[in-house]
PDB file of C-alpha atoms in Angstrom:
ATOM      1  CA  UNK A 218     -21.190   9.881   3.207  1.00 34.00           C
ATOM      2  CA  UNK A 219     -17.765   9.643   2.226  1.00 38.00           C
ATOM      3  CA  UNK A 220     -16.147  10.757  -1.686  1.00 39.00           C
ATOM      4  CA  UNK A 221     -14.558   8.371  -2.929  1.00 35.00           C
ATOM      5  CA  UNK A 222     -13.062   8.890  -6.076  1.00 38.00           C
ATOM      6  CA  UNK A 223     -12.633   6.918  -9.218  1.00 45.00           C
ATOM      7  CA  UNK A 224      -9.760   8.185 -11.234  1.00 61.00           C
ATOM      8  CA  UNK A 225      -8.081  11.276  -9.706  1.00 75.00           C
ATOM      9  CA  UNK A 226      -7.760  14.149 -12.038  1.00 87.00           C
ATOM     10  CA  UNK A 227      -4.376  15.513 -12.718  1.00 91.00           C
ATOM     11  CA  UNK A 228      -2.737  18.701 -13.544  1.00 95.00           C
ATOM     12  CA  UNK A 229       0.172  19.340 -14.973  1.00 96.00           C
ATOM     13  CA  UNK A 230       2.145  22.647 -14.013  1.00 97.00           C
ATOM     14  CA  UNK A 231       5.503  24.044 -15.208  1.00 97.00           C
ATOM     15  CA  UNK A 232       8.138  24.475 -12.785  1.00 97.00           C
ATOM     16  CA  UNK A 233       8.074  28.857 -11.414  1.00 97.00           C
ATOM     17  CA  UNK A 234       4.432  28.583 -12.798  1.00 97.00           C
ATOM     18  CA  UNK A 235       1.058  29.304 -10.323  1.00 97.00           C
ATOM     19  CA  UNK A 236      -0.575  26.269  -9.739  1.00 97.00           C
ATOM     20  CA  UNK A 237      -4.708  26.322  -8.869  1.00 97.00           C
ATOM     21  CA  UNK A 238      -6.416  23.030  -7.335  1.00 97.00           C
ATOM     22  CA  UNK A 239     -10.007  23.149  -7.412  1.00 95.00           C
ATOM     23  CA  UNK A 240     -12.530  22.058  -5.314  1.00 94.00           C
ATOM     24  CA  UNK A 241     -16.553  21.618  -5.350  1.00 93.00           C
ATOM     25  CA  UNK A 242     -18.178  20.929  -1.706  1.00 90.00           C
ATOM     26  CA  UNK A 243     -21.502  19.582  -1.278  1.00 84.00           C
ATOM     27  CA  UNK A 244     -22.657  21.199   2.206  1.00 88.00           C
ATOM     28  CA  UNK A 245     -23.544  24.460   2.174  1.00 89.00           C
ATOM     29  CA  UNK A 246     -23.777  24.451   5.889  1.00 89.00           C
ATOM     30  CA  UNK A 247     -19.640  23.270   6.061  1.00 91.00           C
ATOM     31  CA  UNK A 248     -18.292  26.019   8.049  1.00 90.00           C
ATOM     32  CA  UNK A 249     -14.521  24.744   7.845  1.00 92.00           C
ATOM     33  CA  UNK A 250     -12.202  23.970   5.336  1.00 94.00           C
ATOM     34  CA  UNK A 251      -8.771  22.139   4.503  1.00 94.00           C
ATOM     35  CA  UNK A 252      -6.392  21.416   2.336  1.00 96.00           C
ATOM     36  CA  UNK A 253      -4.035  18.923   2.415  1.00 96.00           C
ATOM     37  CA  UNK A 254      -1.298  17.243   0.733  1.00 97.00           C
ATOM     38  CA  UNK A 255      -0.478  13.748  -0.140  1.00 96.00           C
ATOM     39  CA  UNK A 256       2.673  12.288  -1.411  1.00 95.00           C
ATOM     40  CA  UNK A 257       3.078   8.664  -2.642  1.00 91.00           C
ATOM     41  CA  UNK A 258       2.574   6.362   0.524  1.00 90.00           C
ATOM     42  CA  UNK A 259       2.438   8.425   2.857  1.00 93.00           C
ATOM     43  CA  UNK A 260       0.035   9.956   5.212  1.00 94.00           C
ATOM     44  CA  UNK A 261      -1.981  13.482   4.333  1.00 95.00           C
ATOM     45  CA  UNK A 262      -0.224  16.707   5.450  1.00 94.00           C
ATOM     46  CA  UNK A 263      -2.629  19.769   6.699  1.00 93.00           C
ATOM     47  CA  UNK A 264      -1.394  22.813   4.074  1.00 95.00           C
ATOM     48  CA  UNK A 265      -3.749  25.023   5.428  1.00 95.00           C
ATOM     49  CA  UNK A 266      -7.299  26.167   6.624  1.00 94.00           C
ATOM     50  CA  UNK A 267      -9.963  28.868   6.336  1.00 95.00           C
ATOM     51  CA  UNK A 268     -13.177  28.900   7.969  1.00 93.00           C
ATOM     52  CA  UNK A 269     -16.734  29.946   6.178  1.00 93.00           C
ATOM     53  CA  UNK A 270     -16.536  33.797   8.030  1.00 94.00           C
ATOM     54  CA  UNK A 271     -13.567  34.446   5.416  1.00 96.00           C
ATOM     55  CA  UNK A 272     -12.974  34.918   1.629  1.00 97.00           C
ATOM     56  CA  UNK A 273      -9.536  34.351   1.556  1.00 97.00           C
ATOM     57  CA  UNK A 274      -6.346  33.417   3.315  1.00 97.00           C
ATOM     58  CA  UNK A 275      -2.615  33.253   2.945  1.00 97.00           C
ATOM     59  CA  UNK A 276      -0.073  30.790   3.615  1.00 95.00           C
ATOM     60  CA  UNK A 277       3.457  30.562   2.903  1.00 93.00           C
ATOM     61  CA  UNK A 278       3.203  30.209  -0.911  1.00 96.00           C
ATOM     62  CA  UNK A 279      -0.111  29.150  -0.816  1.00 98.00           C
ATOM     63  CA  UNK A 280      -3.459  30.807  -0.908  1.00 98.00           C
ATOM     64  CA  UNK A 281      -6.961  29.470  -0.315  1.00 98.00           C
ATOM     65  CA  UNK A 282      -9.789  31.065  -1.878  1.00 97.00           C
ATOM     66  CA  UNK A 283     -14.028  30.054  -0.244  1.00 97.00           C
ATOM     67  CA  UNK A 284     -16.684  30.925  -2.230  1.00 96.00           C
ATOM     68  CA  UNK A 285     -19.770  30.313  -0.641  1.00 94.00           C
ATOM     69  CA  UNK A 286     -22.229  31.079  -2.863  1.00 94.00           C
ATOM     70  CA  UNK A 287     -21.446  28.564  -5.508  1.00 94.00           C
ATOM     71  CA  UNK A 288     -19.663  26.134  -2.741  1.00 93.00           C
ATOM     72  CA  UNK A 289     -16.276  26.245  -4.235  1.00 95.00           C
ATOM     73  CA  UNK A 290     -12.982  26.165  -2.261  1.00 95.00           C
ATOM     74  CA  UNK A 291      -9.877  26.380  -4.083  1.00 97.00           C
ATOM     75  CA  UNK A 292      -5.625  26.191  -3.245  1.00 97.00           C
ATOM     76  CA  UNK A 293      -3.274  28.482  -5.184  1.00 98.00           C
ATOM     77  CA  UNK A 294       0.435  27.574  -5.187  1.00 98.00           C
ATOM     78  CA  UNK A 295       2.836  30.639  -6.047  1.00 97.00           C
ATOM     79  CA  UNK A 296       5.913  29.855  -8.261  1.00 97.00           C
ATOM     80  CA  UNK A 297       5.446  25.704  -8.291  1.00 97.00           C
ATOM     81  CA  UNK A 298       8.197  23.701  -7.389  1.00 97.00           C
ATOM     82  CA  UNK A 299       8.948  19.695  -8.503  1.00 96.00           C
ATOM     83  CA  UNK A 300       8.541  19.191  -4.241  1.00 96.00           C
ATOM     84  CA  UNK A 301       4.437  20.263  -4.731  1.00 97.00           C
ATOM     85  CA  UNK A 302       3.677  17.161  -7.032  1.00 97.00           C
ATOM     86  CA  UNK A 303       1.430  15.401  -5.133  1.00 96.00           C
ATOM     87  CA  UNK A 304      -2.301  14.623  -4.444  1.00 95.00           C
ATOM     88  CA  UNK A 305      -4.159  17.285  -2.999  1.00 96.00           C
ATOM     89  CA  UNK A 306      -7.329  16.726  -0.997  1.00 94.00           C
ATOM     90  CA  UNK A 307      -9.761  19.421   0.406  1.00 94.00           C
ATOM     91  CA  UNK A 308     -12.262  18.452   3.460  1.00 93.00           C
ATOM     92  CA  UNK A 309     -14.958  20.127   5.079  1.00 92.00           C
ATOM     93  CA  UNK A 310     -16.620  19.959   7.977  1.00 89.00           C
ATOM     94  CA  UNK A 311     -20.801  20.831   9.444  1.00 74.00           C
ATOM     95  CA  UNK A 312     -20.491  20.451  13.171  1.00 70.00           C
ATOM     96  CA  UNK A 313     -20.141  17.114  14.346  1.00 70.00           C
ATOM     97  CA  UNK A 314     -16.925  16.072  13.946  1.00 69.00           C
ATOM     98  CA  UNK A 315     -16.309  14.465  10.759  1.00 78.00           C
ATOM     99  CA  UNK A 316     -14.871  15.512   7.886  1.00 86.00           C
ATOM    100  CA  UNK A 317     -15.498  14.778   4.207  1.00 87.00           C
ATOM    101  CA  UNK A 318     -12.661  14.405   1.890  1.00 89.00           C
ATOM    102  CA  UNK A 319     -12.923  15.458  -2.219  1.00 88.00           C
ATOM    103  CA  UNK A 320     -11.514  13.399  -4.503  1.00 88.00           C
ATOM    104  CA  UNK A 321      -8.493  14.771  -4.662  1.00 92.00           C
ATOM    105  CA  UNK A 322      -6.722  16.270  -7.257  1.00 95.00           C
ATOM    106  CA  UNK A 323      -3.011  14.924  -8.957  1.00 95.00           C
ATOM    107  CA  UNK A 324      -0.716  17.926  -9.247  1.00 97.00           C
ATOM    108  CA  UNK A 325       2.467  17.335 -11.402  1.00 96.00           C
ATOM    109  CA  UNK A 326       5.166  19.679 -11.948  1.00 96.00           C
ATOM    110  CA  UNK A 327       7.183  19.425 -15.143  1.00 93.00           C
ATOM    111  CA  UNK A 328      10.617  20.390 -15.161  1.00 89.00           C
TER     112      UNK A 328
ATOM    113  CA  UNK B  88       1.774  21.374  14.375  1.00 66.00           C
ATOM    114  CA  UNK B  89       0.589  18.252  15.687  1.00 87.00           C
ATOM    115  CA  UNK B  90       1.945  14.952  16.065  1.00 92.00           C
ATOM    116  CA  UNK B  91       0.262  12.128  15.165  1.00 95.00           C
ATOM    117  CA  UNK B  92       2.001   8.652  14.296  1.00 95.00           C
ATOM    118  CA  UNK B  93       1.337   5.453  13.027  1.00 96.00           C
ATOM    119  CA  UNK B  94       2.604   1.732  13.814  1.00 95.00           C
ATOM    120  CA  UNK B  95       3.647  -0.313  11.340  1.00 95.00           C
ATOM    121  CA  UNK B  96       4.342   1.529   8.388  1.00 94.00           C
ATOM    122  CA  UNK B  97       4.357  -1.681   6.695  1.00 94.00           C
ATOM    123  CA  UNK B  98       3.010  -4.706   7.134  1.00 95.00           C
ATOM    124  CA  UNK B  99       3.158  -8.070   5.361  1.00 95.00           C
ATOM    125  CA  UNK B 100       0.671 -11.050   6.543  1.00 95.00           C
ATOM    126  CA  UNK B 101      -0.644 -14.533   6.004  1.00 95.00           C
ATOM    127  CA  UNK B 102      -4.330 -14.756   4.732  1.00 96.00           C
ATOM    128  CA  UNK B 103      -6.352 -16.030   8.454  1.00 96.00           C
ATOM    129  CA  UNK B 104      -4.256 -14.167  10.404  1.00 96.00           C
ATOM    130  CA  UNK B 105      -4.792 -10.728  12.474  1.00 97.00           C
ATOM    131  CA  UNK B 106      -3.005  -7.592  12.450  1.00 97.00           C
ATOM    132  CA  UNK B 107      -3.052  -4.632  14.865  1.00 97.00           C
ATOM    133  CA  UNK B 108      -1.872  -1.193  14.122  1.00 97.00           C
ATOM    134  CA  UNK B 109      -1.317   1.622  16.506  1.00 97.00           C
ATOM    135  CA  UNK B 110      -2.468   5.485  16.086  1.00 96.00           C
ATOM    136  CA  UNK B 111      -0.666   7.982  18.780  1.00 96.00           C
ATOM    137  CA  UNK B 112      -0.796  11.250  19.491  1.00 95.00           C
ATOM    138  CA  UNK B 113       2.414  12.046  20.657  1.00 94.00           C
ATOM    139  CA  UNK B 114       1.765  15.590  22.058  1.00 91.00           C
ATOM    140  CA  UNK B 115      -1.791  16.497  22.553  1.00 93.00           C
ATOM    141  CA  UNK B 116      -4.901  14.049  23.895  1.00 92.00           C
ATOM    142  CA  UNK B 117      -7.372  13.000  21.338  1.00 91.00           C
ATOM    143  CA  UNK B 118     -10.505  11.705  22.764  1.00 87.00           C
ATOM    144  CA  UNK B 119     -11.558  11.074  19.191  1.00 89.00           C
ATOM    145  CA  UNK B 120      -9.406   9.454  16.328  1.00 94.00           C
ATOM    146  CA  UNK B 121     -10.574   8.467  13.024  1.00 94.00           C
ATOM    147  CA  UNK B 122      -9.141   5.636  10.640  1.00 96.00           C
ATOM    148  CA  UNK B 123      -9.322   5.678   7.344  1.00 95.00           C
ATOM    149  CA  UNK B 124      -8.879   3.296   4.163  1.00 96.00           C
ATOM    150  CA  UNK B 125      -7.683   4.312   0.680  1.00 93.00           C
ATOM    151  CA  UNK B 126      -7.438   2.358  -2.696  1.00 89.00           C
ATOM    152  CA  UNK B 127      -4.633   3.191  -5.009  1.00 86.00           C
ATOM    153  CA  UNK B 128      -5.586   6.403  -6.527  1.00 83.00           C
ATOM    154  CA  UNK B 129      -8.785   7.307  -4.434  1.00 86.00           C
ATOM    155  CA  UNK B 130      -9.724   8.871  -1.953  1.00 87.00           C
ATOM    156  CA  UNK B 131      -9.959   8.442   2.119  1.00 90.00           C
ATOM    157  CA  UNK B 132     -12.432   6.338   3.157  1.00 91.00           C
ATOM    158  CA  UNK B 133     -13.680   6.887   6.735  1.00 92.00           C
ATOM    159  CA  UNK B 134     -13.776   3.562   8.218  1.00 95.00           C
ATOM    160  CA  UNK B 135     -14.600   4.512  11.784  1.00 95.00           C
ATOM    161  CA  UNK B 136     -14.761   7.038  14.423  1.00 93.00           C
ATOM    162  CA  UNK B 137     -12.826   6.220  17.538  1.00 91.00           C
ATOM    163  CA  UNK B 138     -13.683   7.460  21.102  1.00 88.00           C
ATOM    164  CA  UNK B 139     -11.699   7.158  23.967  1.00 88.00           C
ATOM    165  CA  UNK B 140     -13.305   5.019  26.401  1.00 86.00           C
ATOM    166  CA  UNK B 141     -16.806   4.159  24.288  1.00 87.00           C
ATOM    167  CA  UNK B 142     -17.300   1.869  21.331  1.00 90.00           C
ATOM    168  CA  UNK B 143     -16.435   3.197  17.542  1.00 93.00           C
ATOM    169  CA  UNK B 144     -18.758   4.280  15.713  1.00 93.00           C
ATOM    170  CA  UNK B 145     -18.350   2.687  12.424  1.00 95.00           C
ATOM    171  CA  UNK B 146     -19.767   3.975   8.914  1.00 93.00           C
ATOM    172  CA  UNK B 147     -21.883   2.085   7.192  1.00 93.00           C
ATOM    173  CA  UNK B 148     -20.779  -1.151   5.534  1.00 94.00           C
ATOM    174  CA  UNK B 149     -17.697  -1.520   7.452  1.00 95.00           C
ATOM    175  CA  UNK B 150     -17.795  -4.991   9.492  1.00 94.00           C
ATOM    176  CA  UNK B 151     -17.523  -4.321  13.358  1.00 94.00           C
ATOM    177  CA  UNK B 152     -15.889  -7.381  13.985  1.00 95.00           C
ATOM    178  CA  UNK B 153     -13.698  -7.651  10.763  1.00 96.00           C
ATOM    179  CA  UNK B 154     -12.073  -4.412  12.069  1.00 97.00           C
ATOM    180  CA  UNK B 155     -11.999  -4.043  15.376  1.00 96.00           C
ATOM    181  CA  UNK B 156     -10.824  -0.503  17.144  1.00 95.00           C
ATOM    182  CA  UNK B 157      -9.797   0.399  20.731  1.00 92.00           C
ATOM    183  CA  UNK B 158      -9.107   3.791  22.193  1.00 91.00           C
ATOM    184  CA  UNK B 159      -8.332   2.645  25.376  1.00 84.00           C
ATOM    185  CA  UNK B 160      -6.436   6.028  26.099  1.00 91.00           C
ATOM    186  CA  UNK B 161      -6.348   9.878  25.214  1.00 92.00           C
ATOM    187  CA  UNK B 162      -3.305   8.622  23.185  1.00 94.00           C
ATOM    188  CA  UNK B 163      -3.430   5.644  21.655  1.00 95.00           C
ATOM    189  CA  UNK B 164      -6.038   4.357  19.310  1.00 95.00           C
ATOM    190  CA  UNK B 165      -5.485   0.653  17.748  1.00 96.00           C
ATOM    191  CA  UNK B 166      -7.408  -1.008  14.773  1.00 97.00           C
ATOM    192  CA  UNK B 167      -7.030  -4.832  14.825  1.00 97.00           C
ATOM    193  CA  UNK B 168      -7.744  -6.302  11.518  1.00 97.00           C
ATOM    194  CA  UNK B 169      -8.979 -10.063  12.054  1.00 97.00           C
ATOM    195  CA  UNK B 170      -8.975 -13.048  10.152  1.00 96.00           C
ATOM    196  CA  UNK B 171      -7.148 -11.099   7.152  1.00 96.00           C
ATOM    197  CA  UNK B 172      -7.608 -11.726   3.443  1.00 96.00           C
ATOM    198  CA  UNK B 173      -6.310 -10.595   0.284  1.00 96.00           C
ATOM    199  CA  UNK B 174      -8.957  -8.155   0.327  1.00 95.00           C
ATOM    200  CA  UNK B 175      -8.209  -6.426   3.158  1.00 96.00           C
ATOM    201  CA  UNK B 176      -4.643  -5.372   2.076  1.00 96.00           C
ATOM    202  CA  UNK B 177      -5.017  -1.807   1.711  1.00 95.00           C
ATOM    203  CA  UNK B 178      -2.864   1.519   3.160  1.00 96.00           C
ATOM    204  CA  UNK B 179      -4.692   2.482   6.359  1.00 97.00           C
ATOM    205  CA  UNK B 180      -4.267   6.186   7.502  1.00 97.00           C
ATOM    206  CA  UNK B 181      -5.579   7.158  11.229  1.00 96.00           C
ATOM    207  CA  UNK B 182      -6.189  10.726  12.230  1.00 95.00           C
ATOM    208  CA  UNK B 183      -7.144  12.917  14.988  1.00 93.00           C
ATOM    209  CA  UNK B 184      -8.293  16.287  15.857  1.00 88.00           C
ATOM    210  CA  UNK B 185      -5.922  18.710  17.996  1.00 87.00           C
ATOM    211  CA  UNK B 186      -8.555  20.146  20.936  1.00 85.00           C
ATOM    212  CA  UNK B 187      -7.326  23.487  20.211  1.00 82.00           C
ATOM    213  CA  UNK B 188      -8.059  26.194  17.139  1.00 76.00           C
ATOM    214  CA  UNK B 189     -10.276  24.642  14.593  1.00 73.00           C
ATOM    215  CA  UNK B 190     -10.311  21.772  15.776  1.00 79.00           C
ATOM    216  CA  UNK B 191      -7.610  20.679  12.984  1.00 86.00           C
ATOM    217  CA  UNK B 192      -7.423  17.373  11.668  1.00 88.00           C
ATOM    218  CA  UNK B 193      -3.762  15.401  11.506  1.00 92.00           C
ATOM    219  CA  UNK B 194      -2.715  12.094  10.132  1.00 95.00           C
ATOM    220  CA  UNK B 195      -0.850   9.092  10.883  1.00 95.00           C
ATOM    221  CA  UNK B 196       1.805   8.696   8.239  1.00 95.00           C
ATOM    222  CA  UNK B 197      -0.288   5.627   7.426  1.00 96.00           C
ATOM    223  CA  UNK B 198       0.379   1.597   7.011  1.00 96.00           C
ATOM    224  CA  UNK B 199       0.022  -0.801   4.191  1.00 96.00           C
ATOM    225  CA  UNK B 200      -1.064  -4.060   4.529  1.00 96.00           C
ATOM    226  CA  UNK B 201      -0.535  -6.525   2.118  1.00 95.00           C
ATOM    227  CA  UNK B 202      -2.323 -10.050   2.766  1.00 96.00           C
ATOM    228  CA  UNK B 203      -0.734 -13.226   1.249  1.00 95.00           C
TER     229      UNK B 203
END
């Protein structure tokens, strides 16, 4: 079934610092993975993807990291900036054609 | 990327009433759409799955005929909200998957309903 979350944890990053967003997946037969972004009102926005034949991929400023063996998928953001604060959501997806969303994750960027 | 867009943004309504919102893809065909529902500070919610030219396929505990959902082309997906109360108001967010790569998923820049 769906995650739905009950109070969205939040992290607080300087501004120029690294962010990392963490995320816990329950499948271990998910074979792909996003991450997107979520500002106030508005619809989520696909950051990027990797799929469960990779380790690691790179983005423009942001990295995501799969580590299968302890089903943990996380998004690095390189030198933060006040535009990133937003909620962050990771999905996955085992065949069919669903996805299932985390929680989602609050990421604020202090000046 | 992908387009996908969403119609209203915004809607206000009187409780009894029904509302319809619209889910395009405006440059690739999606024979499946998804719509979603999210609380303030929650997740999504998957509401339904929405095939072109077949019934949804709703999740469980969603009412069928409280929220009903058309796909009657490779475009254009609509979720009709009937007989709206206060508890329905809620930001709905529709999505669909591009039929090339991964299969990506893309959302509707989403609409809030409020119900009087």
């Amino acid at each position: 079934g769906e995650s739905v979350g009950l109070h969205l944890p939040t992290l607080s990053v300087q501004e120029g610092d690294n962010s990392i967003i963490n995320c816990a997946y329950s499948n271990s037969a998910s074979d792909y993975f996003i991450w997107y972004k979520q500002e106030s009102g508005k619809g989520p926005q696909f950051i990027i993807d990797i799929r469960s034949n990779m380790d690691k991929r790179q983005g423009q400023r942001v990295t995501v990291l799969l580590n299968k063996t302890v089903k943990h998928l996380s998004l690095q953001i390189a030198a933060t900036q006040p535009g990133d604060s937003a909620v962050y959501f990771c999905a996955e997806k085992s065949g069919g054609q669903n996805f299932v969303f985390g929680p989602g994750t609050r990421l604020s960027v202090l000046p | 990327g992908a387009v996908v867009s969403q119609h209203p943004s915004w809607v206000i309504c009187k409780s009894g009433t029904s509302v319809k919102i619209e889910c395009r893809s405006l440059d690739f065909q999606a024979t499946t759409m998804f719509w979603y529902r999210q609380f303030p500070k929650q997740s999504l919610m998957l509401m339904a799955t929405s095939n072109e030219g077949s019934k949804a396929t709703y999740e469980q505990g969603v009412e069928k005929d409280k929220f009903l959902i058309n796909h009657a082309s490779l475009t254009l997906s609509t979720l009709t909200v009937t007989s709206a109360h206060p508890e329905d108001s809620s930001f709905y967010i529709c999505s669909a998957r591009v039929p090339w790569g991964g299969g990506e998923l893309f959302f509707g820049e989403g609409s809030r309903l409020t119900v009087l």
